[in-house]
Amino acid sequence: MSDQPDARARFLRLHDALRTRICLLDYPPGTRLSEETLAAEFGTSRTPLRRVLACLEDEGLVISQHGVGTIVTDVDPGEMARTYDLRRELAGLVGRLSPVAITDEIVAMGQDFLARGEALLTNPEVRALARLNMEYFHFGTSLTMNEALRDTSERLYYRTARIWLKATSHLDLVEETAIFVAELRDSLQALQARDAQAAADVRRAHISLCIARVNAARR
C-alpha cells in the first residue's frame, strides 16, 4: 500500500515535466519522444513512462503512431478556437461554482504574482512570461472548490497554451507583458475586495482579448 502514493507522485512529476516541456515548446510539434531516452533521464522504467504518454495522448498533446513512436501533436487552429471559447466561459464559472473564501493568504499570493509580473516589465522574456502565466492559471483555478471545473479547465488550458507561444514572433512582447501585468493588477484589486466573481471576470475578459490578439497576429 505504501508504494501506491509514491507511484502516483512519480506519475504526476513525470506527467507535469513532459506536459510543461510540450507547452513551452521545448518539444515542438513533430518531436519524437524516445521512451528509452526519457526513461534514462527520469530514472524510471518504461511501464510508468508509457502510462504518462498514454495520458498525454488522451489530453491531445501527443499521438502514438505504429512503427514511428510517440509524436508531439501540432495545434489545429479550428479546434483551438473552439477550445479557447470554452476556456473563456469556464473561467467565468470559477467565481460562481463553489468559490473559495478569499483569505489574506490568497491576497498575498496575488500580490506576489503582481510583483513578479512587474519585475518582468523591465526585461520581458517570453519563456519567463509563459511560465508565470502557467503558474497564475493554476492559482486562478484554485479559487474554486469544484474539482470537475478545475480538471476540465486545466485540460483545456494545456491544449491551448502553445498557441500564444507560437504567435509571439508576431506579437509585441513588451505589450504582452504589460497586458498580463494589467490583468494581475485588476485581479488583485478584486481579491482585495474579497470578490471572487470579479476576479474570475477579469480572467475571462483577458482570455477573450488574448484570442483576439493571437488571431490578429496570425492574419
Coordinates of N, CA and C in Angstrom, one line a residue:
M1 N 0.8 -1.2 0.0 CA 0.0 0.0 0.0 C 0.9 1.3 0.0
S2 N 2.0 1.2 0.7 CA 2.8 2.4 0.8 C 3.4 2.8 -0.5
D3 N 3.5 1.8 -1.5 CA 4.1 2.1 -2.8 C 3.2 2.9 -3.6
Q4 N 1.9 2.8 -3.4 CA 0.9 3.5 -4.3 C 1.0 5.0 -4.3
P5 N 1.1 5.6 -3.1 CA 1.3 7.1 -3.1 C 2.6 7.5 -3.8
D6 N 3.7 6.7 -3.6 CA 5.0 7.0 -4.3 C 4.8 6.9 -5.8
A7 N 4.1 5.8 -6.3 CA 3.9 5.6 -7.7 C 3.1 6.8 -8.3
R8 N 2.1 7.2 -7.5 CA 1.2 8.3 -8.0 C 2.0 9.6 -8.1
A9 N 2.9 9.8 -7.1 CA 3.7 11.0 -7.1 C 4.7 11.0 -8.2
R10 N 5.3 9.9 -8.5 CA 6.2 9.8 -9.7 C 5.5 10.0 -11.0
F11 N 4.3 9.5 -11.1 CA 3.5 9.7 -12.3 C 3.2 11.2 -12.5
L12 N 2.8 11.9 -11.4 CA 2.4 13.3 -11.5 C 3.6 14.1 -11.9
R13 N 4.8 13.8 -11.2 CA 6.0 14.6 -11.5 C 6.4 14.4 -13.0
L14 N 6.4 13.2 -13.5 CA 6.8 12.9 -14.9 C 5.8 13.5 -15.8
H15 N 4.5 13.4 -15.5 CA 3.5 14.0 -16.4 C 3.6 15.5 -16.5
D16 N 3.8 16.1 -15.3 CA 3.9 17.6 -15.3 C 5.2 18.0 -16.0
A17 N 6.3 17.3 -15.9 CA 7.5 17.7 -16.6 C 7.4 17.6 -18.1
L18 N 6.8 16.5 -18.6 CA 6.6 16.4 -20.0 C 5.6 17.3 -20.6
R19 N 4.5 17.5 -19.9 CA 3.5 18.4 -20.3 C 4.0 19.9 -20.4
T20 N 4.8 20.2 -19.4 CA 5.3 21.6 -19.4 C 6.3 21.8 -20.6
R21 N 7.1 20.8 -20.8 CA 8.1 20.9 -22.0 C 7.3 21.0 -23.3
I22 N 6.3 20.3 -23.4 CA 5.5 20.4 -24.7 C 4.9 21.8 -24.8
C23 N 4.3 22.3 -23.7 CA 3.6 23.6 -23.8 C 4.5 24.8 -23.8
L24 N 5.8 24.6 -23.4 CA 6.8 25.7 -23.5 C 7.6 25.5 -24.8
L25 N 7.2 24.5 -25.7 CA 7.8 24.3 -27.0 C 9.2 23.8 -26.8
D26 N 9.6 23.2 -25.7 CA 10.9 22.5 -25.6 C 10.8 21.3 -26.5
Y27 N 9.6 20.7 -26.6 CA 9.3 19.7 -27.5 C 8.3 20.2 -28.5
P28 N 8.8 20.8 -29.6 CA 7.9 21.4 -30.6 C 7.1 20.3 -31.3
P29 N 6.0 20.7 -32.0 CA 5.2 19.8 -32.7 C 6.1 19.0 -33.7
G30 N 5.8 17.7 -33.7 CA 6.6 16.8 -34.6 C 7.7 16.1 -33.9
T31 N 8.1 16.5 -32.7 CA 9.2 15.9 -31.9 C 8.8 14.4 -31.6
R32 N 9.7 13.5 -31.8 CA 9.5 12.1 -31.4 C 10.0 12.0 -30.0
L33 N 9.2 11.5 -29.1 CA 9.6 11.3 -27.7 C 10.1 9.9 -27.5
S34 N 11.4 9.7 -27.3 CA 12.0 8.4 -27.1 C 11.8 7.8 -25.7
E35 N 11.1 6.7 -25.6 CA 10.9 6.1 -24.3 C 12.2 5.8 -23.6
E36 N 13.1 5.3 -24.4 CA 14.4 4.9 -23.8 C 15.1 6.1 -23.2
T37 N 15.2 7.2 -24.0 CA 15.9 8.4 -23.5 C 15.2 9.0 -22.3
L38 N 13.9 9.1 -22.3 CA 13.1 9.6 -21.2 C 13.2 8.8 -20.0
A39 N 13.2 7.5 -20.2 CA 13.3 6.5 -19.0 C 14.6 6.7 -18.3
A40 N 15.7 6.9 -19.1 CA 17.0 7.0 -18.6 C 17.1 8.4 -17.9
E41 N 16.6 9.4 -18.5 CA 16.6 10.8 -17.9 C 15.9 10.8 -16.5
F42 N 14.8 10.2 -16.4 CA 14.0 10.3 -15.2 C 14.2 9.2 -14.3
G43 N 15.1 8.3 -14.7 CA 15.4 7.1 -13.8 C 14.2 6.2 -13.5
T44 N 13.5 5.9 -14.5 CA 12.3 5.1 -14.3 C 12.2 4.0 -15.4
S45 N 11.4 3.0 -15.2 CA 11.2 2.0 -16.2 C 10.2 2.5 -17.2
R46 N 10.1 1.8 -18.3 CA 9.2 2.2 -19.4 C 7.8 2.1 -19.1
T47 N 7.4 1.2 -18.1 CA 6.0 1.0 -17.8 C 5.3 2.2 -17.3
P48 N 5.8 2.9 -16.3 CA 5.2 4.1 -15.8 C 5.3 5.3 -16.8
L49 N 6.4 5.3 -17.6 CA 6.5 6.3 -18.7 C 5.4 6.1 -19.7
R50 N 5.1 4.9 -20.1 CA 4.1 4.6 -21.1 C 2.7 5.1 -20.5
R51 N 2.5 4.9 -19.2 CA 1.2 5.4 -18.7 C 1.1 6.9 -18.8
V52 N 2.2 7.6 -18.6 CA 2.2 9.1 -18.7 C 2.0 9.4 -20.2
L53 N 2.6 8.8 -21.1 CA 2.5 9.1 -22.5 C 1.0 8.8 -23.0
A54 N 0.4 7.8 -22.4 CA -1.0 7.5 -22.8 C -1.9 8.6 -22.3
C55 N -1.6 9.1 -21.1 CA -2.3 10.2 -20.5 C -2.2 11.5 -21.4
L56 N -1.0 11.8 -21.8 CA -0.7 12.9 -22.7 C -1.4 12.8 -24.0
E57 N -1.5 11.5 -24.5 CA -2.2 11.3 -25.8 C -3.7 11.6 -25.6
D58 N -4.2 11.1 -24.4 CA -5.7 11.4 -24.1 C -5.9 12.8 -24.0
E59 N -4.9 13.6 -23.6 CA -5.1 15.1 -23.5 C -4.8 15.8 -24.8
G60 N -4.5 15.0 -25.8 CA -4.3 15.6 -27.2 C -3.0 16.3 -27.4
L61 N -2.0 16.0 -26.5 CA -0.7 16.6 -26.7 C 0.3 15.8 -27.4
V62 N 0.1 14.5 -27.5 CA 1.0 13.6 -28.3 C 0.1 12.6 -29.0
I63 N 0.7 11.9 -30.0 CA -0.1 10.8 -30.6 C 0.9 9.7 -30.8
S64 N 0.4 8.5 -30.6 CA 1.2 7.3 -30.8 C 1.0 6.7 -32.2
Q65 N 2.1 6.6 -33.0 CA 2.0 6.1 -34.3 C 2.7 4.7 -34.4
H66 N 2.1 3.7 -34.9 CA 2.7 2.4 -35.0 C 3.9 2.4 -35.9
G67 N 5.0 1.9 -35.4 CA 6.2 1.9 -36.2 C 7.0 3.2 -36.2
V68 N 6.4 4.2 -35.6 CA 7.1 5.5 -35.5 C 7.4 5.9 -34.1
G69 N 6.4 5.8 -33.2 CA 6.6 6.1 -31.8 C 5.6 7.2 -31.4
T70 N 6.0 7.9 -30.3 CA 5.1 8.9 -29.8 C 5.6 10.3 -30.3
I71 N 4.7 11.0 -30.9 CA 5.0 12.2 -31.6 C 4.2 13.4 -30.9
V72 N 4.8 14.5 -30.7 CA 4.1 15.7 -30.2 C 3.2 16.2 -31.3
T73 N 2.0 16.5 -30.9 CA 1.0 16.9 -31.9 C 1.2 18.4 -32.2
D74 N 0.6 18.8 -33.3 CA 0.6 20.2 -33.7 C -0.8 20.8 -33.2
V75 N -0.9 22.1 -33.3 CA -2.1 22.8 -32.9 C -3.0 22.9 -34.1
D76 N -4.3 22.5 -34.0 CA -5.3 22.7 -35.1 C -6.0 24.0 -34.8
P77 N -5.8 25.0 -35.7 CA -6.4 26.3 -35.5 C -7.9 26.3 -35.2
G78 N -8.7 25.5 -36.0 CA -10.1 25.5 -35.8 C -10.5 24.9 -34.5
E79 N -9.9 23.8 -34.1 CA -10.2 23.1 -32.8 C -9.8 24.1 -31.7
M80 N -8.6 24.7 -31.8 CA -8.1 25.5 -30.7 C -9.0 26.8 -30.5
A81 N -9.6 27.3 -31.6 CA -10.5 28.4 -31.5 C -11.7 28.0 -30.6
R82 N -12.2 26.9 -30.9 CA -13.4 26.4 -30.1 C -13.0 26.1 -28.7
T83 N -11.8 25.6 -28.5 CA -11.3 25.3 -27.1 C -11.2 26.6 -26.3
Y84 N -10.6 27.6 -27.0 CA -10.5 28.9 -26.3 C -11.8 29.5 -25.9
D85 N -12.8 29.3 -26.8 CA -14.2 29.8 -26.5 C -14.7 29.1 -25.2
L86 N -14.5 27.8 -25.1 CA -14.9 27.1 -23.9 C -14.1 27.5 -22.7
R87 N -12.8 27.7 -22.8 CA -12.0 28.1 -21.7 C -12.5 29.5 -21.2
R88 N -12.8 30.3 -22.1 CA -13.3 31.7 -21.7 C -14.6 31.5 -20.8
E89 N -15.5 30.7 -21.2 CA -16.7 30.5 -20.4 C -16.5 29.9 -19.1
L90 N -15.6 28.9 -19.1 CA -15.3 28.2 -17.8 C -14.6 29.1 -16.8
A91 N -13.8 30.0 -17.3 CA -13.1 31.0 -16.4 C -14.1 31.8 -15.6
G92 N -15.2 32.2 -16.2 CA -16.2 32.9 -15.5 C -16.9 32.1 -14.5
L93 N -17.0 30.8 -14.7 CA -17.7 29.9 -13.7 C -16.9 29.7 -12.4
V94 N -15.6 30.0 -12.5 CA -14.8 29.8 -11.2 C -15.3 30.7 -10.1
G95 N -15.9 31.9 -10.4 CA -16.4 32.7 -9.4 C -17.8 32.4 -9.0
R96 N -18.5 31.5 -9.7 CA -19.8 31.2 -9.4 C -20.0 29.8 -8.8
L97 N -19.2 28.8 -9.2 CA -19.4 27.4 -8.8 C -18.4 27.1 -7.6
S98 N -19.0 27.1 -6.4 CA -18.2 26.7 -5.2 C -17.0 27.5 -5.1
P99 N -17.0 28.9 -5.2 CA -15.8 29.7 -5.0 C -15.3 29.6 -3.5
V100 N -14.0 29.7 -3.4 CA -13.4 29.6 -2.1 C -13.6 31.0 -1.4
A101 N -13.5 31.1 -0.1 CA -13.5 32.3 0.6 C -12.1 33.0 0.4
I102 N -12.1 34.2 0.0 CA -10.8 34.9 -0.3 C -10.2 35.3 1.0
T103 N -9.1 34.7 1.3 CA -8.4 34.9 2.6 C -7.2 35.9 2.4
D104 N -6.6 36.3 3.5 CA -5.4 37.1 3.5 C -4.3 36.4 2.7
E105 N -4.2 35.1 2.9 CA -3.1 34.3 2.2 C -3.3 34.4 0.7
I106 N -4.6 34.3 0.3 CA -4.8 34.3 -1.2 C -4.5 35.7 -1.7
V107 N -4.8 36.8 -1.0 CA -4.5 38.1 -1.4 C -3.0 38.3 -1.5
A108 N -2.3 37.7 -0.5 CA -0.8 37.8 -0.5 C -0.2 37.1 -1.7
M109 N -0.8 36.0 -2.1 CA -0.3 35.3 -3.3 C -0.6 36.2 -4.6
G110 N -1.7 36.8 -4.6 CA -2.0 37.7 -5.7 C -1.0 38.9 -5.8
Q111 N -0.6 39.4 -4.6 CA 0.4 40.5 -4.6 C 1.8 40.0 -5.1
D112 N 2.1 38.7 -4.7 CA 3.3 38.1 -5.2 C 3.4 38.0 -6.7
F113 N 2.3 37.5 -7.3 CA 2.2 37.4 -8.7 C 2.4 38.7 -9.4
L114 N 1.7 39.8 -8.8 CA 1.9 41.1 -9.4 C 3.3 41.6 -9.3
A115 N 4.0 41.4 -8.2 CA 5.4 41.8 -8.1 C 6.2 41.1 -9.1
R116 N 6.0 39.8 -9.3 CA 6.8 39.0 -10.3 C 6.5 39.5 -11.7
G117 N 5.3 39.8 -12.0 CA 4.9 40.3 -13.3 C 5.6 41.7 -13.5
E118 N 5.5 42.6 -12.5 CA 6.1 43.9 -12.7 C 7.6 43.8 -12.9
A119 N 8.3 42.8 -12.3 CA 9.7 42.6 -12.5 C 10.0 42.3 -13.9
L120 N 9.1 41.6 -14.6 CA 9.3 41.2 -16.0 C 9.2 42.4 -16.9
L121 N 8.5 43.5 -16.5 CA 8.4 44.7 -17.3 C 9.7 45.3 -17.7
T122 N 10.7 45.2 -16.8 CA 12.0 45.8 -17.0 C 12.8 45.0 -18.0
N123 N 12.5 43.7 -18.1 CA 13.3 42.9 -19.0 C 12.4 41.7 -19.5
P124 N 11.4 42.0 -20.4 CA 10.5 41.0 -20.8 C 11.2 39.8 -21.5
E125 N 10.8 38.6 -21.1 CA 11.4 37.4 -21.6 C 10.2 36.4 -21.8
V126 N 10.1 35.9 -23.1 CA 8.9 35.1 -23.4 C 8.7 33.8 -22.6
R127 N 9.8 33.1 -22.3 CA 9.7 31.9 -21.6 C 9.3 32.2 -20.1
A128 N 9.9 33.2 -19.5 CA 9.6 33.6 -18.1 C 8.1 34.0 -18.0
L129 N 7.6 34.7 -19.0 CA 6.3 35.2 -19.0 C 5.3 34.0 -19.2
A130 N 5.7 33.1 -20.0 CA 4.8 31.9 -20.2 C 4.7 31.0 -19.0
R131 N 5.9 30.9 -18.3 CA 5.9 30.1 -17.0 C 5.0 30.8 -15.9
L132 N 5.2 32.1 -15.9 CA 4.4 32.9 -14.9 C 2.9 32.8 -15.2
N133 N 2.6 32.9 -16.4 CA 1.2 32.7 -16.8 C 0.6 31.3 -16.4
M134 N 1.5 30.3 -16.6 CA 1.1 28.9 -16.3 C 0.8 28.8 -14.8
E135 N 1.7 29.4 -14.0 CA 1.5 29.4 -12.5 C 0.3 30.1 -12.1
Y136 N 0.0 31.2 -12.8 CA -1.1 32.1 -12.4 C -2.4 31.4 -12.8
F137 N -2.4 30.6 -13.9 CA -3.6 29.8 -14.3 C -4.0 28.9 -13.1
H138 N -3.0 28.2 -12.6 CA -3.3 27.2 -11.5 C -3.8 28.0 -10.3
F139 N -3.2 29.1 -10.0 CA -3.7 29.9 -8.9 C -5.1 30.3 -9.1
G140 N -5.5 30.7 -10.3 CA -6.9 31.1 -10.6 C -7.9 29.9 -10.4
T141 N -7.5 28.7 -10.9 CA -8.4 27.6 -10.7 C -8.5 27.1 -9.3
S142 N -7.5 27.5 -8.5 CA -7.6 27.1 -7.0 C -8.6 27.9 -6.3
L143 N -9.2 28.9 -6.9 CA -10.2 29.7 -6.3 C -11.6 29.1 -6.3
T144 N -11.7 27.9 -6.9 CA -13.0 27.2 -6.8 C -12.7 25.8 -6.2
M145 N -13.7 25.4 -5.5 CA -13.7 24.0 -4.9 C -14.3 23.0 -5.8
N146 N -14.8 23.4 -6.9 CA -15.4 22.5 -7.9 C -14.3 21.7 -8.6
E147 N -14.1 20.5 -8.3 CA -13.0 19.7 -8.8 C -13.2 19.4 -10.3
A148 N -14.4 19.2 -10.7 CA -14.6 18.9 -12.2 C -14.3 20.2 -13.0
L149 N -14.6 21.3 -12.5 CA -14.3 22.6 -13.2 C -12.8 22.8 -13.2
R150 N -12.1 22.5 -12.1 CA -10.7 22.7 -12.1 C -10.0 21.7 -13.1
D151 N -10.4 20.5 -13.1 CA -9.8 19.5 -14.0 C -10.1 19.8 -15.5
T152 N -11.3 20.2 -15.8 CA -11.6 20.5 -17.2 C -10.9 21.7 -17.7
S153 N -10.8 22.7 -16.8 CA -10.1 24.0 -17.1 C -8.6 23.7 -17.4
E154 N -8.1 22.9 -16.5 CA -6.6 22.5 -16.7 C -6.4 21.8 -18.0
R155 N -7.2 20.9 -18.3 CA -7.0 20.1 -19.5 C -7.1 21.0 -20.8
L156 N -8.0 21.9 -20.8 CA -8.2 22.8 -21.9 C -7.1 23.9 -21.9
Y157 N -6.6 24.3 -20.8 CA -5.5 25.3 -20.7 C -4.3 24.7 -21.4
Y158 N -3.9 23.5 -21.1 CA -2.7 22.9 -21.7 C -2.9 22.6 -23.2
R159 N -4.1 22.4 -23.6 CA -4.3 22.2 -25.0 C -4.1 23.5 -25.8
T160 N -4.3 24.6 -25.2 CA -4.2 25.9 -25.9 C -2.9 26.7 -25.6
A161 N -2.2 26.2 -24.6 CA -1.0 27.0 -24.1 C 0.0 27.3 -25.2
R162 N 0.2 26.4 -26.1 CA 1.2 26.6 -27.1 C 0.8 27.6 -28.1
I163 N -0.4 27.9 -28.3 CA -0.9 28.9 -29.3 C -0.2 30.2 -29.1
W164 N -0.3 30.7 -27.9 CA 0.3 32.1 -27.6 C 1.8 32.0 -27.9
L165 N 2.5 31.0 -27.4 CA 3.9 30.9 -27.6 C 4.3 30.9 -29.1
K166 N 3.5 30.2 -29.9 CA 3.8 30.1 -31.3 C 3.5 31.4 -32.0
A167 N 2.7 32.2 -31.4 CA 2.4 33.5 -32.0 C 3.3 34.7 -31.6
T168 N 4.2 34.4 -30.6 CA 5.0 35.5 -30.0 C 5.9 36.2 -31.0
S169 N 6.3 35.5 -32.1 CA 7.1 36.1 -33.1 C 6.4 37.2 -33.8
H170 N 5.1 37.2 -33.8 CA 4.3 38.2 -34.4 C 3.6 39.2 -33.4
L171 N 3.9 39.0 -32.2 CA 3.4 39.9 -31.1 C 4.4 40.8 -30.5
D172 N 4.0 41.9 -29.9 CA 4.9 42.8 -29.2 C 5.1 42.3 -27.8
L173 N 6.2 41.7 -27.4 CA 6.4 41.1 -26.1 C 6.3 42.1 -25.0
V174 N 6.8 43.3 -25.2 CA 6.6 44.4 -24.2 C 5.2 44.6 -23.9
E175 N 4.4 44.7 -25.0 CA 2.9 45.0 -24.8 C 2.3 43.8 -24.2
E176 N 2.6 42.6 -24.6 CA 2.0 41.4 -24.0 C 2.3 41.3 -22.5
T177 N 3.5 41.6 -22.1 CA 3.9 41.6 -20.7 C 3.1 42.7 -19.9
A178 N 2.9 43.9 -20.5 CA 2.2 44.9 -19.9 C 0.7 44.5 -19.7
I179 N 0.1 43.9 -20.7 CA -1.2 43.4 -20.7 C -1.4 42.4 -19.5
F180 N -0.5 41.5 -19.4 CA -0.6 40.5 -18.4 C -0.5 41.1 -17.0
V181 N 0.4 42.1 -16.9 CA 0.6 42.8 -15.6 C -0.7 43.5 -15.2
A182 N -1.4 44.1 -16.2 CA -2.6 44.8 -16.0 C -3.7 43.8 -15.5
E183 N -3.7 42.6 -16.1 CA -4.6 41.5 -15.6 C -4.3 41.2 -14.1
L184 N -3.0 41.0 -13.8 CA -2.6 40.7 -12.4 C -3.1 41.8 -11.5
R185 N -2.9 43.1 -11.9 CA -3.3 44.2 -11.1 C -4.8 44.3 -10.8
D186 N -5.6 44.1 -11.9 CA -7.0 44.1 -11.8 C -7.5 42.9 -10.9
S187 N -6.9 41.8 -11.1 CA -7.3 40.6 -10.3 C -7.0 40.8 -8.9
L188 N -5.9 41.4 -8.6 CA -5.5 41.7 -7.2 C -6.6 42.6 -6.5
Q189 N -7.0 43.7 -7.3 CA -8.0 44.6 -6.7 C -9.3 43.8 -6.4
A190 N -9.6 42.9 -7.2 CA -10.8 42.1 -7.0 C -10.7 41.2 -5.7
L191 N -9.5 40.6 -5.6 CA -9.2 39.8 -4.5 C -9.2 40.6 -3.2
Q192 N -8.6 41.8 -3.2 CA -8.6 42.6 -2.1 C -10.0 43.0 -1.6
A193 N -10.9 43.1 -2.6 CA -12.3 43.4 -2.3 C -13.0 42.1 -1.9
R194 N -12.3 41.0 -1.8 CA -12.9 39.7 -1.5 C -14.0 39.3 -2.5
D195 N -13.8 39.6 -3.7 CA -14.8 39.4 -4.8 C -14.3 38.4 -5.7
A196 N -14.6 37.1 -5.5 CA -14.1 36.0 -6.4 C -14.7 36.1 -7.8
Q197 N -16.0 36.5 -7.9 CA -16.6 36.6 -9.2 C -15.9 37.7 -10.0
A198 N -15.6 38.8 -9.4 CA -14.9 39.9 -10.2 C -13.5 39.4 -10.6
A199 N -12.8 38.6 -9.8 CA -11.5 38.1 -10.2 C -11.7 37.2 -11.4
A200 N -12.7 36.3 -11.4 CA -13.0 35.4 -12.4 C -13.3 36.1 -13.7
D201 N -14.1 37.2 -13.6 CA -14.5 38.0 -14.8 C -13.3 38.7 -15.4
V202 N -12.3 39.1 -14.6 CA -11.1 39.6 -15.1 C -10.3 38.6 -16.0
R203 N -10.2 37.4 -15.5 CA -9.6 36.3 -16.2 C -10.4 36.0 -17.5
R204 N -11.7 36.0 -17.4 CA -12.5 35.7 -18.6 C -12.3 36.8 -19.7
A205 N -12.3 38.0 -19.3 CA -12.1 39.1 -20.2 C -10.7 39.0 -20.9
H206 N -9.7 38.7 -20.1 CA -8.3 38.7 -20.7 C -8.1 37.5 -21.6
I207 N -8.8 36.4 -21.4 CA -8.8 35.3 -22.3 C -9.4 35.7 -23.6
S208 N -10.5 36.4 -23.6 CA -11.1 36.9 -24.8 C -10.2 37.8 -25.6
L209 N -9.6 38.7 -24.9 CA -8.6 39.7 -25.5 C -7.4 39.0 -26.1
C210 N -7.0 37.9 -25.4 CA -5.8 37.2 -25.9 C -6.2 36.5 -27.2
I211 N -7.4 35.9 -27.3 CA -7.8 35.3 -28.5 C -7.8 36.3 -29.7
A212 N -8.3 37.5 -29.4 CA -8.3 38.5 -30.5 C -6.9 38.9 -30.9
R213 N -6.0 39.0 -30.0 CA -4.6 39.4 -30.4 C -3.9 38.3 -31.2
V214 N -4.1 37.1 -30.7 CA -3.5 35.9 -31.4 C -4.0 35.8 -32.8
N215 N -5.3 35.9 -33.0 CA -6.0 35.8 -34.3 C -5.5 36.9 -35.2
A216 N -5.4 38.1 -34.7 CA -4.9 39.2 -35.5 C -3.4 39.0 -35.9
A217 N -2.6 38.4 -35.0 CA -1.2 38.2 -35.3 C -1.0 37.1 -36.4
R218 N -2.0 36.2 -36.5 CA -1.9 35.1 -37.5 C -2.4 35.5 -38.9
R219 N -3.0 36.6 -39.0 CA -3.5 37.0 -40.3 C -2.4 37.6 -41.2

